[in-house]
């Protein structure tokens, strides 16, 4: 099985806080996470298609830049947040869960899952009401990659 070209790799990824501590329950920390995603998106490290910052984990749908691996993209995000938090405690669980998104149907399902997360958790009644999600910040994300359109 051959791999898709780097520019055609879009991933659904999840990374969790160490010990599932609810560090993003604090609004300042959740905003820091959103700002970090925005920063690396703006700097061209990856395209950001959808995201949600939950109290103890983050889901993101990203396409790394051609010269950037998925692992490096995650390192930018996790490292950027850790550096800014200056915590005396471990911030992140080791590793991350990721799955390559193979087609448009899977892409749409990932976006829906990400946006529904705060609703399913009971934080809000509707997707757009959760401040730390691309459902509430559609200008902070990129359109679907052209191979999914």
Coordinates of N, CA and C in Angstrom, one line a residue:
X1 N 0.9 -1.2 0.0 CA 0.0 0.0 0.0 C 0.9 1.2 0.0
X2 N 0.7 2.1 -1.0 CA 1.6 3.3 -1.0 C 1.0 4.4 -0.2
X3 N 1.8 5.3 0.3 CA 1.4 6.4 1.1 C 0.9 7.5 0.2
X4 N 0.0 8.3 0.7 CA -0.5 9.5 0.0 C 0.6 10.5 0.0
X5 N 0.7 11.3 -1.0 CA 1.7 12.4 -1.0 C 1.5 13.3 0.3
X6 N 2.6 13.8 0.8 CA 2.5 14.6 2.0 C 1.5 15.7 1.9
X7 N 1.4 16.4 0.8 CA 0.4 17.4 0.7 C -1.1 16.9 0.6
X8 N -1.2 15.6 0.5 CA -2.6 15.0 0.6 C -2.8 14.3 1.9
X9 N -2.2 14.6 2.9 CA -2.3 14.0 4.2 C -3.1 14.9 5.2
X10 N -4.3 14.5 5.5 CA -5.1 15.3 6.5 C -5.3 14.3 7.6
X11 N -5.2 14.7 8.8 CA -5.3 13.9 10.0 C -6.3 14.4 11.0
X12 N -7.0 13.4 11.6 CA -7.8 13.7 12.8 C -6.8 13.3 13.9
X13 N -6.6 14.2 14.8 CA -5.6 13.9 15.9 C -6.2 14.4 17.2
X14 N -5.8 13.6 18.2 CA -6.3 13.9 19.6 C -5.0 13.8 20.5
X15 N -4.9 14.8 21.4 CA -3.8 14.7 22.4 C -4.4 15.1 23.7
X16 N -4.0 14.4 24.8 CA -4.6 14.6 26.1 C -3.6 15.2 27.1
X17 N -4.1 15.8 28.1 CA -3.3 16.3 29.2 C -2.8 15.2 30.1
X18 N -1.6 15.4 30.7 CA -1.0 14.4 31.6 C -2.0 14.1 32.7
X19 N -2.3 12.9 32.9 CA -3.2 12.5 34.0 C -4.6 12.9 33.8
X20 N -4.9 13.3 32.5 CA -6.2 13.9 32.2 C -6.6 15.0 33.1
X21 N -5.6 15.8 33.6 CA -5.9 17.0 34.4 C -6.7 18.0 33.5
X22 N -7.6 18.7 34.1 CA -8.5 19.6 33.3 C -7.9 21.0 33.2
X23 N -6.7 21.1 32.7 CA -6.0 22.4 32.6 C -6.7 23.3 31.7
X24 N -7.5 22.9 30.7 CA -8.1 23.8 29.8 C -9.5 24.1 30.3
X25 N -9.9 23.7 31.5 CA -11.1 24.2 32.1 C -10.9 25.6 32.5
X26 N -9.7 26.0 32.7 CA -9.4 27.4 33.0 C -9.4 28.2 31.7
X27 N -10.2 29.2 31.6 CA -10.4 29.9 30.4 C -9.1 30.5 29.8
X28 N -8.3 31.0 30.6 CA -7.0 31.6 30.2 C -6.2 30.5 29.4
X29 N -6.1 29.3 30.0 CA -5.4 28.2 29.4 C -6.0 27.7 28.1
X30 N -7.4 27.7 28.0 CA -8.1 27.3 26.8 C -7.8 28.3 25.7
X31 N -7.8 29.6 26.1 CA -7.5 30.6 25.1 C -6.0 30.5 24.6
X32 N -5.1 30.2 25.5 CA -3.7 29.9 25.1 C -3.7 28.8 24.1
X33 N -4.4 27.7 24.2 CA -4.4 26.6 23.3 C -4.9 27.1 21.9
X34 N -6.0 27.8 21.9 CA -6.6 28.3 20.7 C -5.6 29.3 20.0
X35 N -4.9 30.2 20.8 CA -3.9 31.1 20.2 C -2.7 30.3 19.6
X36 N -2.4 29.2 20.3 CA -1.2 28.4 19.8 C -1.6 27.8 18.4
X37 N -2.8 27.2 18.4 CA -3.3 26.7 17.1 C -3.3 27.7 16.0
X38 N -3.8 28.9 16.3 CA -3.9 30.0 15.4 C -2.5 30.5 15.0
X39 N -1.5 30.6 15.9 CA -0.2 31.0 15.6 C 0.5 30.1 14.6
X40 N 0.5 28.8 14.8 CA 1.2 27.8 13.9 C 0.4 27.7 12.6
X41 N -0.9 27.9 12.6 CA -1.6 27.9 11.3 C -1.2 29.1 10.5
X42 N -1.1 30.3 11.2 CA -0.7 31.5 10.5 C 0.7 31.5 10.0
X43 N 1.5 30.8 10.7 CA 2.9 30.6 10.3 C 3.1 29.6 9.2
X44 N 2.0 28.9 8.8 CA 2.1 28.0 7.7 C 2.6 26.6 8.1
X45 N 2.6 26.3 9.3 CA 3.1 24.9 9.7 C 2.1 23.8 9.4
X46 N 0.8 24.2 9.3 CA -0.2 23.3 9.0 C -1.5 24.0 8.6
X47 N -2.4 23.4 7.9 CA -3.7 23.9 7.7 C -4.6 23.3 8.8
X48 N -5.4 24.2 9.4 CA -6.3 23.8 10.5 C -7.7 23.8 10.0
X49 N -8.3 22.6 9.9 CA -9.7 22.5 9.4 C -10.8 22.5 10.4
X50 N -10.5 22.0 11.6 CA -11.5 22.0 12.7 C -10.7 21.7 14.0
X51 N -11.2 22.2 15.1 CA -10.6 22.0 16.4 C -11.6 22.2 17.5
X52 N -11.3 21.5 18.6 CA -12.1 21.8 19.9 C -11.1 21.6 21.0
X53 N -11.1 22.5 22.0 CA -10.3 22.4 23.2 C -11.2 22.0 24.3
X54 N -11.1 20.8 24.7 CA -11.9 20.3 25.8 C -11.1 20.5 27.1
X55 N -11.7 20.3 28.3 CA -10.9 20.5 29.5 C -9.6 19.7 29.7
X56 N -9.6 18.5 29.1 CA -8.5 17.6 29.3 C -7.9 17.0 28.0
X57 N -8.4 17.5 26.9 CA -7.9 17.0 25.6 C -8.2 18.0 24.5
X58 N -7.6 17.8 23.4 CA -7.8 18.6 22.2 C -8.0 17.7 21.0
X59 N -9.0 18.0 20.2 CA -9.2 17.3 18.9 C -8.8 18.3 17.8
X60 N -8.1 17.9 16.8 CA -7.9 18.8 15.7 C -7.8 18.1 14.4
X61 N -8.3 18.7 13.3 CA -8.2 18.2 12.0 C -7.2 19.0 11.2
X62 N -6.1 18.5 10.9 CA -5.0 19.3 10.3 C -4.4 18.6 9.1
X63 N -3.9 19.4 8.2 CA -3.1 19.0 7.1 C -1.7 19.6 7.3
X64 N -0.7 18.9 7.6 CA 0.7 19.5 7.8 C 1.1 20.1 6.5
X65 N 1.9 21.2 6.6 CA 2.6 21.8 5.5 C 3.4 20.7 4.8
X66 N 3.7 20.9 3.5 CA 4.5 19.9 2.7 C 5.7 19.5 3.4
X67 N 6.5 20.5 4.0 CA 7.8 20.2 4.6 C 7.7 19.8 6.0
X68 N 6.5 19.7 6.6 CA 6.3 19.4 8.0 C 5.6 18.1 8.2
X69 N 6.2 17.2 9.1 CA 5.5 16.0 9.4 C 4.4 16.2 10.4
X70 N 3.5 15.2 10.4 CA 2.4 15.2 11.4 C 3.0 15.3 12.8
X71 N 4.1 14.5 13.1 CA 4.7 14.5 14.4 C 5.3 15.9 14.8
X72 N 5.9 16.6 13.8 CA 6.4 17.9 14.0 C 5.3 18.9 14.3
X73 N 4.2 18.8 13.6 CA 3.0 19.7 13.8 C 2.5 19.5 15.2
X74 N 2.4 18.3 15.7 CA 1.9 18.1 17.1 C 2.9 18.6 18.1
X75 N 4.2 18.5 17.7 CA 5.3 19.0 18.6 C 5.2 20.5 18.7
X76 N 4.9 21.2 17.6 CA 4.8 22.6 17.6 C 3.6 23.0 18.6
X77 N 2.5 22.3 18.5 CA 1.3 22.7 19.3 C 1.6 22.4 20.8
X78 N 2.0 21.1 21.1 CA 2.1 20.8 22.5 C 3.3 21.5 23.1
X79 N 4.4 21.7 22.4 CA 5.5 22.4 22.9 C 5.2 23.9 23.1
X80 N 4.5 24.5 22.2 CA 4.1 25.9 22.3 C 3.3 26.1 23.5
X81 N 2.3 25.3 23.8 CA 1.5 25.4 24.9 C 2.3 25.2 26.2
X82 N 3.1 24.2 26.2 CA 3.9 23.9 27.4 C 4.8 25.0 27.8
X83 N 5.5 25.6 26.8 CA 6.4 26.7 27.0 C 5.6 27.9 27.6
X84 N 4.4 28.2 27.0 CA 3.7 29.4 27.5 C 3.1 29.2 28.9
X85 N 2.7 27.9 29.2 CA 2.1 27.7 30.5 C 3.1 27.8 31.6
X86 N 4.4 27.4 31.3 CA 5.5 27.4 32.3 C 5.0 26.7 33.6
X87 N 4.4 25.5 33.4 CA 3.9 24.7 34.5 C 5.0 23.9 35.2
X88 N 4.8 23.7 36.5 CA 5.8 22.9 37.2 C 5.4 21.4 37.1
X89 N 4.3 21.2 36.4 CA 3.8 19.8 36.3 C 3.9 19.4 34.8
X90 N 3.9 18.1 34.5 CA 3.9 17.6 33.2 C 2.5 18.1 32.6
X91 N 2.6 18.6 31.3 CA 1.3 19.1 30.7 C 0.6 18.1 29.9
X92 N 1.4 17.3 29.1 CA 0.8 16.4 28.1 C 1.1 14.9 28.4
X93 N 0.2 14.1 28.0 CA 0.4 12.6 28.0 C 1.4 12.5 26.8
X94 N 2.2 11.4 26.9 CA 3.1 11.1 25.8 C 2.3 10.7 24.6
X95 N 2.8 11.1 23.4 CA 2.2 10.7 22.2 C 0.9 11.4 21.9
X96 N 0.2 10.8 20.9 CA -1.1 11.3 20.5 C -1.8 10.2 19.7
X97 N -3.1 10.4 19.5 CA -3.8 9.5 18.6 C -4.0 10.2 17.3
X98 N -3.8 9.6 16.2 CA -4.1 10.2 14.9 C -4.5 9.2 13.9
X99 N -5.3 9.6 13.0 CA -5.8 8.8 11.9 C -5.9 9.6 10.7
X100 N -5.3 9.1 9.6 CA -5.4 9.8 8.3 C -6.8 9.7 7.8
X101 N -7.2 10.9 7.3 CA -8.6 11.0 6.8 C -8.6 10.6 5.3
X102 N -9.2 9.5 4.9 CA -9.0 9.0 3.6 C -9.9 9.7 2.5
X103 N -11.0 10.2 2.9 CA -12.0 10.7 1.8 C -12.9 11.8 2.4
X104 N -13.7 12.4 1.5 CA -14.6 13.5 1.9 C -15.6 13.1 3.0
X105 N -16.1 11.9 2.8 CA -17.1 11.4 3.8 C -16.5 11.4 5.2
X106 N -15.3 10.8 5.3 CA -14.6 10.7 6.6 C -14.2 12.1 7.1
X107 N -13.8 13.0 6.2 CA -13.5 14.4 6.6 C -14.7 15.1 7.2
X108 N -15.9 15.0 6.6 CA -17.1 15.6 7.1 C -17.5 15.0 8.5
X109 N -17.3 13.7 8.6 CA -17.6 13.0 9.9 C -16.7 13.5 11.0
X110 N -15.4 13.7 10.7 CA -14.5 14.2 11.7 C -14.8 15.6 12.1
X111 N -15.2 16.5 11.2 CA -15.6 17.9 11.5 C -16.8 17.8 12.5
X112 N -17.8 17.0 12.1 CA -19.0 16.9 12.9 C -18.7 16.3 14.3
X113 N -17.8 15.3 14.4 CA -17.4 14.8 15.7 C -16.8 15.8 16.6
X114 N -15.8 16.6 16.0 CA -15.1 17.6 16.7 C -16.1 18.7 17.2
X115 N -17.0 19.1 16.4 CA -17.9 20.2 16.8 C -18.9 19.7 17.8
X116 N -19.3 18.4 17.7 CA -20.3 17.9 18.6 C -19.7 17.6 20.0
X117 N -18.4 17.5 20.1 CA -17.8 17.1 21.4 C -18.3 17.9 22.6
X118 N -18.4 19.2 22.6 CA -18.8 19.9 23.8 C -20.3 19.7 24.0
X119 N -21.1 19.5 23.0 CA -22.5 19.2 23.1 C -22.7 17.9 23.8
X120 N -22.1 16.9 23.3 CA -22.2 15.5 23.9 C -21.7 15.5 25.4
X121 N -20.7 16.3 25.7 CA -20.2 16.4 27.0 C -21.1 17.2 28.0
X122 N -22.1 17.9 27.4 CA -23.1 18.6 28.2 C -22.6 20.0 28.5
X123 N -21.6 20.5 27.9 CA -21.1 21.9 28.2 C -22.0 23.0 27.6
X124 N -22.6 22.7 26.4 CA -23.4 23.6 25.7 C -24.6 22.9 25.0
X125 N -25.6 23.6 24.6 CA -26.7 23.0 23.9 C -26.5 22.9 22.4
X126 N -25.7 23.8 21.9 CA -25.4 23.8 20.4 C -24.0 24.1 20.2
X127 N -23.5 23.5 19.1 CA -22.1 23.6 18.7 C -21.5 24.9 18.7
X128 N -22.1 25.9 18.1 CA -21.5 27.3 18.0 C -21.4 28.0 19.3
X129 N -22.0 27.5 20.4 CA -22.0 28.2 21.7 C -20.7 27.9 22.5
X130 N -19.9 26.9 22.1 CA -18.7 26.6 22.8 C -17.5 27.4 22.3
X131 N -17.0 28.3 23.1 CA -16.0 29.3 22.6 C -14.7 28.7 22.1
X132 N -14.3 27.6 22.6 CA -13.0 27.0 22.3 C -13.1 25.9 21.2
X133 N -13.9 26.3 20.2 CA -14.1 25.3 19.1 C -14.2 26.1 17.7
X134 N -13.8 25.4 16.7 CA -13.9 26.1 15.4 C -15.4 26.3 15.0
X135 N -16.3 25.6 15.6 CA -17.7 25.8 15.4 C -18.1 27.2 15.7
X136 N -17.5 27.8 16.8 CA -17.7 29.1 17.2 C -16.8 30.1 16.5
X137 N -15.7 29.6 15.9 CA -14.7 30.5 15.3 C -14.4 30.1 13.9
X138 N -15.4 30.1 13.0 CA -15.2 29.6 11.6 C -14.1 30.4 10.8
X139 N -13.8 31.6 11.2 CA -12.7 32.3 10.5 C -11.3 31.9 10.9
X140 N -11.2 31.0 12.0 CA -9.9 30.6 12.5 C -9.5 29.2 11.8
X141 N -10.2 28.8 10.8 CA -9.9 27.5 10.2 C -9.8 27.6 8.7
X142 N -9.2 26.6 8.1 CA -9.0 26.6 6.7 C -10.1 25.7 6.0
X143 N -10.4 26.0 4.7 CA -11.4 25.1 4.1 C -10.8 23.7 3.9
X144 N -11.7 22.8 3.5 CA -11.3 21.4 3.3 C -10.3 21.4 2.2
X145 N -9.3 20.5 2.3 CA -8.3 20.4 1.2 C -9.0 20.1 -0.1
X146 N -8.4 20.6 -1.2 CA -9.1 20.5 -2.5 C -9.4 19.0 -2.9
X147 N -8.6 18.1 -2.4 CA -8.8 16.7 -2.8 C -10.0 16.1 -2.1
X148 N -10.7 16.9 -1.2 CA -11.9 16.4 -0.5 C -13.1 17.2 -1.1
X149 N -12.9 18.2 -1.9 CA -14.0 19.0 -2.4 C -14.7 18.4 -3.6

